[in-house]
């Protein structure tokens, strides 16, 4: 199993995970054209996508979902809450409503959704498995919970939100105070230190890759995210991957 991020940040998010002939997209926050271009950078054709999953309805995660799913006939998996917050889907769309607590399978990949606290209707994050390796994804959550940590512990790879540095956020003169409170609130986004603390509570003995994701371009810096996560893992900062808005990441193998 392998994975890559097509891009990560407030302007658009998408992740691809692949096992055998199964290719899944998690979120589609880019236009149809941009998503195709970013898949091509990884050597993928859009027709290879076996299914598309959404974490929640915010536009930086859902912008291109309907068009991609409909154009390439990829089933779209979303929670009921996410569905009601989006525009009505076209009739030809293969829409599949999931329960945020129920595991399901898409061909060769087991998908384990789980709920998170975020300012969306029914947000979900995911753990992907091929039966041997596990990829855990956590972005767009205001804080951690025991259930989140039980889902992510023991993973072989993690994509973990490091949205902002608290000092940078709170001293940013362009952000009004209510927005700052929303971002750092219980239904907002994880800051570097909260992600560090979360990571330190997990069993990371099998961890082969970690990616700091959803970094704010105005309220964080890659070196701050790397420093925080490397301290939690007691590893070199160079071992921490950072997903960028423009480039995402290259392929990362779990085997």
GROMACS .gro file of C-alpha atoms in nm:
model
  255
    1UNK     CA    1   0.000   0.000   0.000
    2UNK     CA    2   0.119   0.351  -0.078
    3UNK     CA    3  -0.017   0.704  -0.049
    4UNK     CA    4   0.049   1.063  -0.151
    5UNK     CA    5  -0.108   1.402  -0.098
    6UNK     CA    6  -0.209   1.598  -0.407
    7UNK     CA    7  -0.205   1.917  -0.201
    8UNK     CA    8  -0.286   2.027   0.153
    9UNK     CA    9  -0.396   2.363   0.289
   10UNK     CA   10  -0.677   2.616   0.290
   11UNK     CA   11  -0.682   2.639  -0.092
   12UNK     CA   12  -0.750   2.270  -0.149
   13UNK     CA   13  -0.695   1.922  -0.008
   14UNK     CA   14  -0.678   1.574  -0.159
   15UNK     CA   15  -0.501   1.249  -0.073
   16UNK     CA   16  -0.463   0.932  -0.277
   17UNK     CA   17  -0.411   0.583  -0.135
   18UNK     CA   18  -0.341   0.280  -0.351
   19UNK     CA   19  -0.333  -0.094  -0.295
   20UNK     CA   20  -0.300  -0.327  -0.593
   21UNK     CA   21  -0.552  -0.217  -0.855
   22UNK     CA   22  -0.751  -0.011  -0.604
   23UNK     CA   23  -0.702   0.365  -0.593
   24UNK     CA   24  -0.900   0.586  -0.355
   25UNK     CA   25  -0.917   0.964  -0.332
   26UNK     CA   26  -0.979   1.120   0.007
   27UNK     CA   27  -1.131   1.464  -0.055
   28UNK     CA   28  -1.133   1.657  -0.381
   29UNK     CA   29  -1.077   2.019  -0.294
   30UNK     CA   30  -0.946   2.118  -0.637
   31UNK     CA   31  -1.116   2.178  -0.971
   32UNK     CA   32  -1.161   1.882  -1.204
   33UNK     CA   33  -0.878   2.002  -1.428
   34UNK     CA   34  -0.641   2.064  -1.137
   35UNK     CA   35  -0.716   1.725  -0.981
   36UNK     CA   36  -0.637   1.552  -1.311
   37UNK     CA   37  -0.308   1.743  -1.340
   38UNK     CA   38  -0.207   1.656  -0.985
   39UNK     CA   39  -0.290   1.288  -1.035
   40UNK     CA   40  -0.075   1.292  -1.349
   41UNK     CA   41   0.224   1.413  -1.146
   42UNK     CA   42   0.197   1.084  -0.958
   43UNK     CA   43   0.165   0.880  -1.275
   44UNK     CA   44  -0.208   0.821  -1.232
   45UNK     CA   45  -0.498   0.847  -1.474
   46UNK     CA   46  -0.829   0.965  -1.324
   47UNK     CA   47  -1.001   0.656  -1.464
   48UNK     CA   48  -0.797   0.450  -1.217
   49UNK     CA   49  -0.980   0.600  -0.919
   50UNK     CA   50  -1.201   0.332  -0.763
   51UNK     CA   51  -1.382   0.563  -0.522
   52UNK     CA   52  -1.386   0.911  -0.371
   53UNK     CA   53  -1.440   0.977   0.000
   54UNK     CA   54  -1.514   1.312   0.164
   55UNK     CA   55  -1.420   1.415   0.516
   56UNK     CA   56  -1.671   1.702   0.528
   57UNK     CA   57  -1.847   1.966   0.321
   58UNK     CA   58  -1.604   2.261   0.343
   59UNK     CA   59  -1.511   2.378  -0.004
   60UNK     CA   60  -1.136   2.320   0.034
   61UNK     CA   61  -1.222   1.949   0.065
   62UNK     CA   62  -1.528   1.912  -0.157
   63UNK     CA   63  -1.486   2.165  -0.444
   64UNK     CA   64  -1.440   1.912  -0.724
   65UNK     CA   65  -1.607   1.606  -0.572
   66UNK     CA   66  -1.933   1.597  -0.770
   67UNK     CA   67  -1.766   1.671  -1.105
   68UNK     CA   68  -1.488   1.418  -1.056
   69UNK     CA   69  -1.719   1.145  -0.928
   70UNK     CA   70  -1.971   1.196  -1.206
   71UNK     CA   71  -1.723   1.239  -1.490
   72UNK     CA   72  -1.515   0.933  -1.405
   73UNK     CA   73  -1.796   0.721  -1.254
   74UNK     CA   74  -1.618   0.688  -0.920
   75UNK     CA   75  -1.857   0.616  -0.631
   76UNK     CA   76  -1.872   0.901  -0.380
   77UNK     CA   77  -1.873   0.799  -0.012
   78UNK     CA   78  -2.000   1.060   0.235
   79UNK     CA   79  -2.186   1.082   0.564
   80UNK     CA   80  -2.552   1.185   0.568
   81UNK     CA   81  -2.461   1.511   0.742
   82UNK     CA   82  -2.211   1.600   0.471
   83UNK     CA   83  -2.464   1.514   0.203
   84UNK     CA   84  -2.731   1.752   0.335
   85UNK     CA   85  -2.481   2.039   0.350
   86UNK     CA   86  -2.384   2.004  -0.017
   87UNK     CA   87  -2.590   2.096  -0.320
   88UNK     CA   88  -2.823   1.820  -0.441
   89UNK     CA   89  -2.616   1.572  -0.643
   90UNK     CA   90  -2.677   1.506  -1.012
   91UNK     CA   91  -2.903   1.209  -1.080
   92UNK     CA   92  -2.625   1.009  -1.245
   93UNK     CA   93  -2.393   1.031  -0.942
   94UNK     CA   94  -2.315   0.704  -0.762
   95UNK     CA   95  -2.363   0.841  -0.409
   96UNK     CA   96  -2.309   0.609  -0.113
   97UNK     CA   97  -2.400   0.723   0.237
   98UNK     CA   98  -2.172   0.583   0.508
   99UNK     CA   99  -2.204   0.552   0.884
  100UNK     CA  100  -1.913   0.724   1.054
  101UNK     CA  101  -1.874   0.427   1.290
  102UNK     CA  102  -1.895   0.143   1.034
  103UNK     CA  103  -1.601  -0.011   0.851
  104UNK     CA  104  -1.649  -0.086   0.481
  105UNK     CA  105  -1.438  -0.220   0.196
  106UNK     CA  106  -1.363  -0.077  -0.144
  107UNK     CA  107  -1.204  -0.361  -0.342
  108UNK     CA  108  -0.860  -0.418  -0.185
  109UNK     CA  109  -0.878  -0.145   0.082
  110UNK     CA  110  -1.053  -0.156   0.418
  111UNK     CA  111  -1.188   0.186   0.514
  112UNK     CA  112  -1.238   0.274   0.880
  113UNK     CA  113  -1.418   0.608   0.924
  114UNK     CA  114  -1.433   0.781   1.263
  115UNK     CA  115  -1.595   1.101   1.394
  116UNK     CA  116  -1.401   1.415   1.483
  117UNK     CA  117  -1.493   1.750   1.642
  118UNK     CA  118  -1.498   2.013   1.368
  119UNK     CA  119  -1.733   2.293   1.264
  120UNK     CA  120  -1.904   2.083   0.998
  121UNK     CA  121  -2.232   1.887   0.998
  122UNK     CA  122  -2.101   1.528   1.029
  123UNK     CA  123  -1.724   1.526   0.969
  124UNK     CA  124  -1.531   1.202   0.938
  125UNK     CA  125  -1.165   1.111   0.921
  126UNK     CA  126  -1.029   0.776   0.807
  127UNK     CA  127  -0.789   0.490   0.861
  128UNK     CA  128  -0.705   0.281   0.552
  129UNK     CA  129  -0.576  -0.077   0.568
  130UNK     CA  130  -0.478  -0.358   0.335
  131UNK     CA  131  -0.496  -0.609   0.620
  132UNK     CA  132  -0.128  -0.567   0.708
  133UNK     CA  133  -0.047  -0.196   0.702
  134UNK     CA  134  -0.255   0.096   0.831
  135UNK     CA  135  -0.259   0.460   0.717
  136UNK     CA  136  -0.423   0.701   0.961
  137UNK     CA  137  -0.544   1.045   0.854
  138UNK     CA  138  -0.640   1.325   1.091
  139UNK     CA  139  -0.700   1.682   0.977
  140UNK     CA  140  -0.974   1.937   1.040
  141UNK     CA  141  -1.036   1.868   1.405
  142UNK     CA  142  -1.033   2.108   1.697
  143UNK     CA  143  -0.892   1.864   1.950
  144UNK     CA  144  -0.817   1.502   2.014
  145UNK     CA  145  -1.041   1.245   2.183
  146UNK     CA  146  -0.976   0.899   2.327
  147UNK     CA  147  -1.156   0.749   2.028
  148UNK     CA  148  -0.939   0.939   1.780
  149UNK     CA  149  -0.627   0.816   1.954
  150UNK     CA  150  -0.753   0.458   1.965
  151UNK     CA  151  -0.803   0.474   1.588
  152UNK     CA  152  -0.458   0.617   1.515
  153UNK     CA  153  -0.243   0.421   1.757
  154UNK     CA  154  -0.021   0.157   1.600
  155UNK     CA  155  -0.048   0.295   1.245
  156UNK     CA  156   0.232   0.242   0.995
  157UNK     CA  157   0.182   0.590   0.849
  158UNK     CA  158   0.011   0.904   0.975
  159UNK     CA  159  -0.110   1.221   0.809
  160UNK     CA  160  -0.151   1.463   1.098
  161UNK     CA  161  -0.281   1.818   1.098
  162UNK     CA  162  -0.040   2.091   1.207
  163UNK     CA  163  -0.253   2.384   1.104
  164UNK     CA  164  -0.105   2.672   1.299
  165UNK     CA  165   0.144   2.798   1.550
  166UNK     CA  166  -0.056   2.958   1.830
  167UNK     CA  167   0.176   3.258   1.869
  168UNK     CA  168   0.172   3.330   1.496
  169UNK     CA  169  -0.206   3.300   1.484
  170UNK     CA  170  -0.276   3.520   1.785
  171UNK     CA  171  -0.037   3.795   1.673
  172UNK     CA  172  -0.153   3.797   1.310
  173UNK     CA  173  -0.301   4.146   1.260
  174UNK     CA  174  -0.499   4.039   0.954
  175UNK     CA  175  -0.708   3.783   1.142
  176UNK     CA  176  -0.999   3.923   1.348
  177UNK     CA  177  -1.026   3.791   1.702
  178UNK     CA  178  -1.346   3.584   1.640
  179UNK     CA  179  -1.172   3.402   1.354
  180UNK     CA  180  -0.869   3.332   1.572
  181UNK     CA  181  -1.099   3.186   1.837
  182UNK     CA  182  -1.275   2.967   1.581
  183UNK     CA  183  -0.947   2.831   1.442
  184UNK     CA  184  -0.801   2.748   1.783
  185UNK     CA  185  -1.133   2.637   1.933
  186UNK     CA  186  -1.259   2.287   2.012
  187UNK     CA  187  -1.419   2.261   1.664
  188UNK     CA  188  -1.140   2.429   1.469
  189UNK     CA  189  -0.794   2.304   1.376
  190UNK     CA  190  -0.500   2.141   1.554
  191UNK     CA  191  -0.198   2.356   1.632
  192UNK     CA  192   0.158   2.224   1.634
  193UNK     CA  193   0.178   2.168   2.009
  194UNK     CA  194  -0.156   1.991   2.032
  195UNK     CA  195  -0.054   1.760   1.749
  196UNK     CA  196   0.275   1.697   1.924
  197UNK     CA  197   0.095   1.600   2.245
  198UNK     CA  198  -0.149   1.376   2.056
  199UNK     CA  199   0.135   1.202   1.873
  200UNK     CA  200   0.326   1.139   2.196
  201UNK     CA  201   0.028   0.945   2.335
  202UNK     CA  202   0.016   0.699   2.044
  203UNK     CA  203   0.196   0.370   1.995
  204UNK     CA  204   0.436   0.470   1.718
  205UNK     CA  205   0.650   0.156   1.722
  206UNK     CA  206   0.534   0.059   1.370
  207UNK     CA  207   0.544   0.410   1.225
  208UNK     CA  208   0.729   0.436   0.892
  209UNK     CA  209   0.602   0.770   0.764
  210UNK     CA  210   0.447   1.082   0.913
  211UNK     CA  211   0.323   1.381   0.718
  212UNK     CA  212   0.242   1.719   0.873
  213UNK     CA  213  -0.062   1.842   0.681
  214UNK     CA  214  -0.305   2.132   0.640
  215UNK     CA  215  -0.045   2.394   0.737
  216UNK     CA  216  -0.166   2.751   0.730
  217UNK     CA  217   0.046   2.958   0.493
  218UNK     CA  218  -0.010   3.266   0.713
  219UNK     CA  219   0.002   3.117   1.062
  220UNK     CA  220   0.261   2.840   1.049
  221UNK     CA  221   0.596   2.743   0.902
  222UNK     CA  222   0.716   2.396   0.798
  223UNK     CA  223   1.015   2.410   1.033
  224UNK     CA  224   0.786   2.470   1.332
  225UNK     CA  225   0.569   2.170   1.246
  226UNK     CA  226   0.875   1.951   1.190
  227UNK     CA  227   1.026   2.056   1.521
  228UNK     CA  228   0.709   1.977   1.714
  229UNK     CA  229   0.650   1.632   1.564
  230UNK     CA  230   1.017   1.531   1.577
  231UNK     CA  231   1.024   1.609   1.949
  232UNK     CA  232   0.725   1.380   2.004
  233UNK     CA  233   0.893   1.098   1.811
  234UNK     CA  234   1.248   1.170   1.929
  235UNK     CA  235   1.366   1.163   1.570
  236UNK     CA  236   1.546   1.388   1.325
  237UNK     CA  237   1.343   1.675   1.185
  238UNK     CA  238   1.443   1.555   0.837
  239UNK     CA  239   1.233   1.241   0.895
  240UNK     CA  240   0.912   1.448   0.917
  241UNK     CA  241   0.740   1.501   0.582
  242UNK     CA  242   0.544   1.822   0.524
  243UNK     CA  243   0.265   1.835   0.266
  244UNK     CA  244   0.259   2.162   0.074
  245UNK     CA  245  -0.033   2.339  -0.088
  246UNK     CA  246   0.120   2.341  -0.435
  247UNK     CA  247   0.308   2.011  -0.447
  248UNK     CA  248   0.157   1.790  -0.178
  249UNK     CA  249   0.395   1.496  -0.140
  250UNK     CA  250   0.539   1.224  -0.356
  251UNK     CA  251   0.450   0.859  -0.312
  252UNK     CA  252   0.520   0.708   0.031
  253UNK     CA  253   0.528   0.329   0.056
  254UNK     CA  254   0.404   0.139   0.361
  255UNK     CA  255   0.552  -0.198   0.268
   0.00000   0.00000   0.00000
